[in-house]
RNA sequence: GCUUGUGUGGCGGAAUUGGUAGACGCGCACGACUCAAAAUCGUGUGGCAUUAGCCGUGUGGGUUCGAUUCCCACCACGAGCACCA
C-alpha cells in the first residue's frame, strides 16, 4: 500500500536534524518528566515487551509536546551486572566490548521504532563518567554511617559464585540462574536500608502509585506491631518478640533459633549439649539442601537443664530449639502458644507439650476473637485489641516488656564478588583502616584484564589482580589494598533518573538547577517484576539523598504504572527454548514501525498480559493502509461534516492517552475512519485531525500524509487538536423503553424532551403496550437522556 | 497457608462507574473483483428459537424498577511471599 521503510527513515532523519525531541533545562513551558525503565542491553536484542512500554510513554510524550510541554523522555543502558557478564564470558569477549556491541544493536532497534527519546542524554551505567558518581554517592552513604562492612551469613549462589541480596534470592533460589542458594559466612558491605523501613512506608502517601504498587511495597517491607517480652533464665534474659502478648497465659514452651547465641552462653548449664549440637548441624544442612522441600514436618530438640520463667505467671517453661524459628527475624526466639498459633500447635502435638487455651473457641488452634479465659487480668474480655493493649501496659509497668514494631525488610547486602560492577571506592590500610578514595581520584576504574570470570574461593576476580589491588593509603601514604568487591547491578539503576536531568555534568552528579527544574519524575512506567526490588532500592537511595540535602524531593517518582507482559502466540512467556519469540526488528521490516506501535497499543488493557497475534497486527496494518488510502477522497473544503463525532474523538483520544487506555484510543480512531469511509469525500480539516490524533501512535505515516496533501506544518510542530465542548453531544438520542427492566422499544428523541413527554412516548409505543396491557402500573422510572422503565404487576 | 490480581462470544477485548452487554479488532460465513488464488471491497456474525420471543458477563444467593458493575458465600486460573512469631 505504501512504502513504510522509506517513510519511516525519512521522518526519523527529520526529527534527528531538527532535534525535535531534545528537552530544554530552562524553559517557561510546563515540564513533563516521563520515564521508562532503562534496559539491560542483552545479547538477545530488543523484546516486543520493551516496545510496549516505550511506545506507551512515547505516545504520551509526543502528545504532551504538541500540547506545549517541555518533555524529558530519556533513555540509557543498565549494563552492569550478571547478565552482561555472563554473556561476555559465554562469548569470550570483554564485558566492556560485549556491552558496546549490544548497546549498538539495541539503539538501532529502538531508533527504527521512532521512539521520541532525547538521545542527547543517553548514557550507560558502565560509563566511567557515570559510575564515578555512583561511587561518589556510595561514599556519601559511607560518610553518613549508612554503609558498613560486617561478617554476615549471606545468600551465596554456587553457580554465579557471588553473594546475593535477600531480594535477589527470594525463595532460597538465585534470581538469575535458579540455583539453590545457601548461607555462607562472609564479610560484606551493607547499606542500612532497614533504618528506612518506616519512611519507605510513609513516603508512599506522597506518591500517586496505584494500590497494587503500594501494596507490593508495603508487603515487602513487612511491618508488624507487637511486643518484646523478657523471660528470665536464671540470671540471663531471653527476649522474645510476639504480636500476641495477650496470649501470654497460654505459653507452654519457648523456642529459640538453632543459631541463637544463648545456647553457646549457657552451654555449661545445658545437660544435653551433644544432642543440641547435632541438631544445629542438622538445621544447617537442612537449610542448604531441603529448604524448598514441601515436607515441613516440625523438628526440634528440648534444651535440658535450663528453664525460662514466664514473667507474668512466674511459671517454669521448658525451652526448645527448632528451625521454624529464624534468627533473622525478631529476636530469634518466641514464646509458643500452641492453643492459638498453628505452627506452635503442630509442634506441641508432635512433641506432646501442654496446650492451654486462653481464648474460647471450638477448634484448635483457635485464632479468631473470643472471650479470654485462664488469663487472670484479661479474663472476661472479648476484644483482642483491648486485651493486647492491656497486656502491653502491664508489661511496661512491670518492666518486663515493651511495645515493639518489627520489619521484614533487612539491610541491603551491597557487595558482589564479581568483575562487572562498580568497584567499591574504599581502600583498606593496615594503619588507618577503611579509607575513602578521594573524590579527585574517582572513578575507581575497572582494569582491562583478560580474566574476569568468577572464582571458586568466594573472592572477587579483582582480588587476583595485584597491580590493581595494591595501592597507597590516601591518608598515611603507606601500603594499602583496594576493596575488591563490586556493587550489585541495582546500584546504577538507583539514581539514573537523576542523571538524565543533567547527563553530561562532570562537576556534580547532577546540578541543583537541573534538580529543581525537573523535580520528580512525573510518570514512571515499568514492569511488575521491579516493584519489589528496584522501586524499593531507588526510593531508599533517593530518600537518603534527600535527607543529606542532595535532592529536593523525598520521593523520586510521582506516578508509577505497570505494563503487562507480551506473551508468545501460544499464550506462554516468550523464550528461546519455547521458540515463541517475536523479534521487533523483523516485524518492523515486514509491517513497519507504525503498524507494530499501533498494534501493541491496541492489543488490550495496558496493565494486563496479552498474547501476540500476527493477525491482530495485520488488522492494524490494514487500518493504516486505509488511513493512507482515504487521502484520495480529500476535497477542498474545511470544517467537519460530523462535528459531534470528530469532537468526541478528540476528547476521547486525549483523555485515553492520559489514562493509559491506549486500546480504546486506537479503537476511537478506527471508528472515526470508518465514519470517514462512509462519506462521499472528506474535508482537509477532517483528514488533518485524524492524522494528528493518530500521530502519537503512528508518527511516520501521519507526518508523511500531512506533508503529501499539504495539510499544514509538520504535526510534531503543531498544536494538539482541541475539542469544542459545545459540540460533543448530539441533539438527539435513542430513548430506551423498558418494562420491568427489560428493553421493549427504542426511539430517537430530541435531547430536551421532558420527563412527561418521555413517559407519554413510552406508553404509546406499540411493543410496550403489549407488555403493559391489562396490568397495573406500579411506578414509572424516568431517567432523562436515557430511558423510561415502566414497572407493572 | 497468607497477600494480590483476573474470570464477559470461537479469540484479543469494550461498556459513560447502577441504566440498551458484546464497541473496536481478529477469526469465520456468504457475495463482488479474478481464469484462479492472494490482496481489496461489501454483507452478516453471542446462543437457542426464528414474526415481535427466551437465555446469556465463572457458580449460588442477596439488595434494586433495573446488576458485568454493589453485598455475602463458593469455584477456577495466574502472580508474589512463604514456618516472619
XYZ file of C-alpha atoms in Angstrom, chain A residues 35-431:
397
model
C 10.483 7.729 32.319
C 10.692 4.129 31.196
C 12.889 1.574 32.896
C 16.146 1.570 31.010
C 17.001 -1.821 29.540
C 19.783 -4.310 30.036
C 21.326 -4.414 26.609
C 21.307 -8.193 26.466
C 22.615 -10.177 23.537
C 19.098 -11.242 22.621
C 18.227 -7.775 21.363
C 15.095 -5.778 21.920
C 11.961 -7.597 23.061
C 8.424 -6.756 21.979
C 7.792 -6.122 25.671
C 10.192 -3.175 25.534
C 8.269 -1.893 22.549
C 5.039 -1.875 24.511
C 6.374 0.208 27.359
C 8.380 2.582 25.172
C 5.563 3.155 22.711
C 3.101 3.821 25.505
C 5.146 6.606 27.057
C 6.270 7.767 23.639
C 2.645 8.304 22.739
C 2.197 10.324 25.892
C 5.432 12.242 25.298
C 4.510 13.162 21.727
C 1.047 14.266 22.728
C 2.329 16.384 25.605
C 4.927 18.062 23.415
C 2.176 19.023 20.990
C 0.251 20.345 23.968
C 3.133 22.687 24.683
C 5.045 20.800 27.349
C 8.795 20.702 27.727
C 9.089 16.924 27.834
C 12.035 14.991 29.184
C 11.819 11.461 27.814
C 15.251 9.900 28.141
C 16.848 6.520 27.631
C 20.053 4.869 28.752
C 21.564 1.499 29.465
C 21.699 -0.548 32.631
C 24.678 -2.564 31.556
C 26.481 -3.712 34.684
C 25.696 -6.951 36.396
C 25.471 -10.641 35.877
C 23.566 -10.835 32.574
C 26.071 -8.713 30.710
C 28.949 -10.530 32.359
C 27.601 -13.982 31.627
C 27.010 -13.063 28.033
C 30.592 -11.864 27.829
C 32.010 -14.999 29.430
C 29.978 -17.208 27.153
C 31.050 -15.395 24.029
C 34.647 -14.851 25.161
C 34.697 -11.113 24.853
C 35.438 -8.476 27.423
C 32.167 -7.359 29.009
C 33.019 -3.813 28.016
C 33.083 -4.762 24.341
C 30.074 -7.011 24.613
C 28.104 -4.193 26.181
C 29.201 -1.785 23.491
C 28.062 -4.119 20.728
C 24.757 -4.867 22.436
C 24.024 -1.216 23.002
C 24.571 -0.573 19.327
C 22.015 -3.229 18.403
C 19.509 -2.021 20.949
C 19.886 1.559 19.904
C 19.329 0.759 16.262
C 16.275 -1.285 17.109
C 14.811 1.473 19.254
C 15.554 4.145 16.668
C 13.789 2.253 13.923
C 10.658 2.266 16.085
C 10.615 6.044 16.041
C 10.540 6.400 19.833
C 10.982 10.079 20.663
C 13.775 9.671 23.177
C 16.108 12.575 23.777
C 19.270 10.781 22.717
C 21.427 13.710 23.826
C 21.085 12.465 27.381
C 21.954 8.844 26.697
C 24.474 7.113 28.961
C 25.328 3.686 30.246
C 25.780 2.800 33.891
C 29.094 1.305 32.809
C 30.495 4.611 31.544
C 33.268 5.714 33.906
C 31.757 9.225 33.699
C 28.569 7.754 35.159
C 29.869 5.240 37.659
C 32.188 7.856 39.029
C 29.076 9.383 40.553
C 27.638 6.058 41.632
C 30.864 5.571 43.598
C 30.696 9.127 44.873
C 27.206 8.532 46.212
C 28.297 5.273 47.819
C 30.884 7.326 49.704
C 28.067 9.587 50.934
C 26.377 6.522 52.375
C 29.682 5.557 53.946
C 30.349 9.028 55.357
C 26.926 9.087 56.986
C 27.388 5.712 58.604
C 24.882 4.171 56.234
C 27.356 1.715 54.679
C 29.136 -0.783 56.862
C 31.058 -3.977 56.483
C 30.009 -6.928 58.545
C 30.575 -10.613 58.726
C 27.240 -11.987 57.815
C 25.592 -15.149 56.785
C 24.782 -14.207 53.267
C 22.907 -15.852 50.463
C 25.570 -17.491 48.364
C 24.920 -18.696 44.851
C 27.309 -21.541 43.994
C 26.752 -21.165 40.257
C 27.136 -17.408 39.971
C 29.763 -17.556 42.704
C 28.602 -14.447 44.400
C 26.636 -13.218 47.363
C 23.096 -12.068 46.756
C 20.714 -9.704 48.492
C 17.598 -11.083 50.135
C 15.596 -9.611 47.295
C 17.726 -11.421 44.717
C 17.418 -14.785 46.403
C 13.763 -14.895 47.328
C 12.586 -18.422 47.976
C 16.117 -19.670 48.540
C 16.772 -19.652 44.826
C 19.121 -17.458 42.819
C 17.160 -14.908 40.861
C 19.494 -15.165 37.891
C 20.280 -18.826 37.447
C 17.790 -20.640 39.652
C 20.416 -22.455 41.743
C 19.803 -23.334 45.365
C 21.243 -20.542 47.426
C 22.915 -21.408 50.693
C 24.152 -19.498 53.676
C 27.795 -18.625 53.685
C 29.569 -16.505 56.223
C 31.384 -13.650 54.591
C 32.432 -10.065 55.114
C 30.032 -7.909 53.158
C 29.213 -4.292 52.635
C 25.692 -3.445 53.635
C 23.531 -0.348 53.379
C 21.285 0.409 56.329
C 18.067 0.142 54.437
C 16.172 -1.251 57.412
C 16.526 2.159 59.078
C 14.300 3.479 56.318
C 11.562 0.866 56.642
C 9.052 3.232 58.184
C 9.917 6.121 55.844
C 9.540 3.859 52.858
C 6.025 3.015 54.001
C 5.104 6.583 54.940
C 6.550 8.008 51.740
C 4.021 6.124 49.661
C 1.466 8.695 50.772
C 3.383 11.301 48.774
C 3.094 9.324 45.567
C 0.335 8.530 43.123
C 1.297 4.907 42.748
C -1.586 2.532 42.159
C -2.723 0.492 45.140
C -1.254 -2.581 43.534
C 2.195 -0.993 43.616
C 1.796 0.424 47.092
C 0.650 -2.904 48.499
C 3.600 -4.592 46.829
C 5.980 -2.217 48.565
C 4.244 -2.482 51.932
C 4.195 -6.272 51.830
C 7.860 -6.425 51.049
C 8.715 -4.154 53.956
C 6.556 -6.404 56.146
C 5.691 -4.288 59.155
C 4.241 -5.963 62.201
C 3.255 -4.494 65.540
C 3.687 -6.378 68.761
C 5.773 -6.507 71.896
C 9.064 -7.727 73.223
C 8.805 -9.660 76.431
C 11.685 -10.608 78.727
C 11.755 -14.127 80.111
C 14.376 -14.970 82.715
C 16.632 -17.986 82.516
C 18.436 -17.832 85.790
C 20.320 -14.527 85.557
C 20.091 -14.411 81.783
C 17.446 -12.663 79.803
C 15.618 -14.305 76.952
C 13.735 -11.684 74.994
C 11.036 -12.804 72.611
C 9.034 -10.926 70.034
C 5.316 -11.550 69.725
C 2.353 -9.924 68.016
C 0.044 -11.523 70.551
C 1.207 -10.558 74.062
C -2.427 -11.073 75.110
C -1.931 -14.832 74.877
C 0.959 -14.959 77.353
C -1.069 -17.041 79.826
C -1.171 -19.779 77.213
C 2.602 -20.099 76.833
C 3.635 -23.699 77.380
C 7.118 -23.663 75.856
C 9.762 -21.400 74.372
C 11.503 -21.886 71.066
C 14.830 -20.354 70.127
C 16.541 -20.498 66.761
C 19.329 -23.103 66.441
C 21.892 -20.302 65.946
C 20.699 -18.363 68.970
C 23.749 -17.119 70.955
C 22.157 -18.032 74.269
C 22.812 -21.687 73.566
C 26.543 -21.040 73.500
C 26.336 -18.758 76.503
C 24.506 -21.262 78.704
C 26.252 -24.344 77.374
C 27.729 -25.131 80.787
C 24.255 -25.460 82.276
C 22.779 -27.388 79.404
C 22.817 -31.097 80.082
C 22.202 -32.377 76.537
C 24.652 -30.216 74.633
C 25.692 -33.097 72.340
C 22.162 -33.575 71.184
C 21.777 -29.851 70.583
C 24.996 -29.563 68.610
C 23.759 -32.400 66.446
C 20.523 -30.585 65.862
C 22.327 -27.366 64.963
C 24.256 -29.263 62.307
C 21.085 -30.862 61.060
C 19.349 -27.499 60.780
C 22.241 -26.080 58.824
C 22.320 -28.835 56.218
C 18.573 -28.765 56.031
C 18.592 -25.149 55.078
C 21.155 -25.885 52.434
C 19.516 -28.821 50.786
C 15.901 -29.217 51.719
C 14.731 -25.710 52.120
C 12.206 -25.861 49.366
C 11.072 -29.359 50.206
C 7.382 -29.368 50.790
C 7.602 -31.637 53.801
C 7.690 -29.073 56.508
C 7.425 -31.516 59.363
C 8.418 -29.732 62.513
C 11.718 -30.733 64.068
C 13.354 -29.628 67.281
C 15.124 -30.600 70.490
C 14.368 -29.683 74.068
C 17.179 -27.839 75.781
C 17.578 -29.635 79.048
C 18.998 -28.220 82.245
C 17.559 -24.738 81.835
C 14.033 -23.336 82.157
C 12.531 -19.960 81.421
C 10.246 -18.118 83.813
C 7.044 -16.625 82.459
C 7.338 -13.061 83.800
C 3.564 -12.730 84.203
C 2.655 -16.086 85.777
C 6.100 -16.960 87.221
C 5.609 -20.448 85.810
C 8.591 -22.510 84.706
C 8.593 -23.006 80.956
C 10.610 -25.608 79.029
C 12.894 -24.312 76.283
C 13.257 -25.906 72.868
C 15.312 -25.139 69.848
C 13.738 -25.603 66.437
C 14.422 -24.355 62.956
C 10.949 -22.999 62.460
C 12.181 -20.014 64.395
C 14.513 -17.833 62.350
C 17.460 -15.972 63.796
C 16.986 -13.191 61.276
C 13.572 -12.017 62.374
C 12.505 -10.508 65.673
C 14.790 -11.686 68.452
C 15.273 -15.212 67.135
C 13.160 -16.516 69.991
C 9.435 -16.951 70.574
C 7.028 -17.735 73.346
C 4.957 -20.574 71.983
C 1.197 -20.550 72.464
C 0.060 -23.775 70.854
C -3.611 -23.166 71.541
C -3.641 -20.136 69.276
C -0.869 -20.481 66.740
C -0.933 -23.186 64.116
C 2.842 -23.686 63.987
C 3.174 -23.903 67.756
C 0.161 -26.202 67.754
C 1.766 -28.546 65.251
C 4.987 -28.570 67.265
C 3.230 -29.187 70.592
C 1.252 -32.026 69.106
C 4.332 -33.707 67.745
C 6.290 -33.440 70.990
C 3.374 -33.866 73.419
C 3.572 -30.474 75.020
C 0.677 -28.986 77.004
C -1.857 -26.863 75.208
C -3.657 -24.235 77.278
C -6.449 -22.308 75.563
C -6.799 -18.711 76.689
C -9.459 -17.590 74.243
C -12.697 -19.514 73.913
C -13.224 -21.352 70.676
C -14.327 -24.634 69.175
C -11.319 -25.861 67.279
C -7.625 -25.687 67.997
C -5.643 -23.750 67.176
C -8.298 -21.116 67.561
C -7.213 -17.799 66.132
C -10.343 -15.681 65.992
C -11.852 -13.270 68.511
C -13.466 -14.639 71.612
C -13.736 -14.453 75.350
C -10.499 -14.602 77.310
C -10.180 -17.472 79.777
C -7.396 -18.800 82.005
C -5.898 -15.328 81.724
C -6.069 -13.676 85.132
C -6.176 -9.942 84.406
C -7.625 -10.449 80.911
C -10.376 -12.892 81.871
C -13.780 -11.987 80.523
C -12.515 -9.559 77.909
C -13.762 -10.120 74.379
C -11.898 -7.573 72.337
C -8.478 -8.610 71.094
C -7.081 -5.117 70.561
C -8.090 -4.035 74.047
C -6.565 -7.157 75.537
C -3.297 -6.591 73.666
C -3.195 -3.015 74.948
C -3.929 -4.000 78.484
C -1.174 -6.624 78.447
C 1.390 -4.257 76.942
C 0.542 -1.686 79.626
C 1.005 -4.331 82.266
C 4.362 -5.426 80.787
C 5.617 -1.860 80.666
C 4.520 -1.047 84.206
C 6.320 -4.098 85.490
C 9.356 -3.502 83.287
C 9.171 -6.947 81.726
C 8.320 -5.934 78.211
C 7.652 -3.096 75.785
C 5.796 -2.416 72.574
C 7.856 -3.186 69.501
C 7.466 -2.843 65.782
C 9.290 -5.249 63.515
C 10.030 -5.170 59.813
C 10.927 -7.935 57.449
C 12.995 -5.514 55.434
C 16.655 -6.024 56.163
C 19.805 -4.149 55.361
C 20.800 -4.221 51.721
C 23.731 -6.506 51.033
C 25.711 -4.319 48.713
C 28.759 -6.457 47.877
C 29.162 -8.708 44.908
C 32.170 -10.894 44.210
C 32.091 -10.138 40.523
C 34.170 -8.339 37.971
C 31.487 -6.480 36.061
C 30.253 -3.935 38.567
C 31.237 -0.595 40.042
C 34.286 -1.097 42.273
C 33.544 -0.082 45.824
C 35.770 3.008 46.240
C 37.415 2.183 49.531
C 40.953 1.318 50.492
C 41.931 -0.866 53.381
C 45.031 0.459 55.163
C 46.713 -1.569 57.903
C 47.234 1.658 59.873
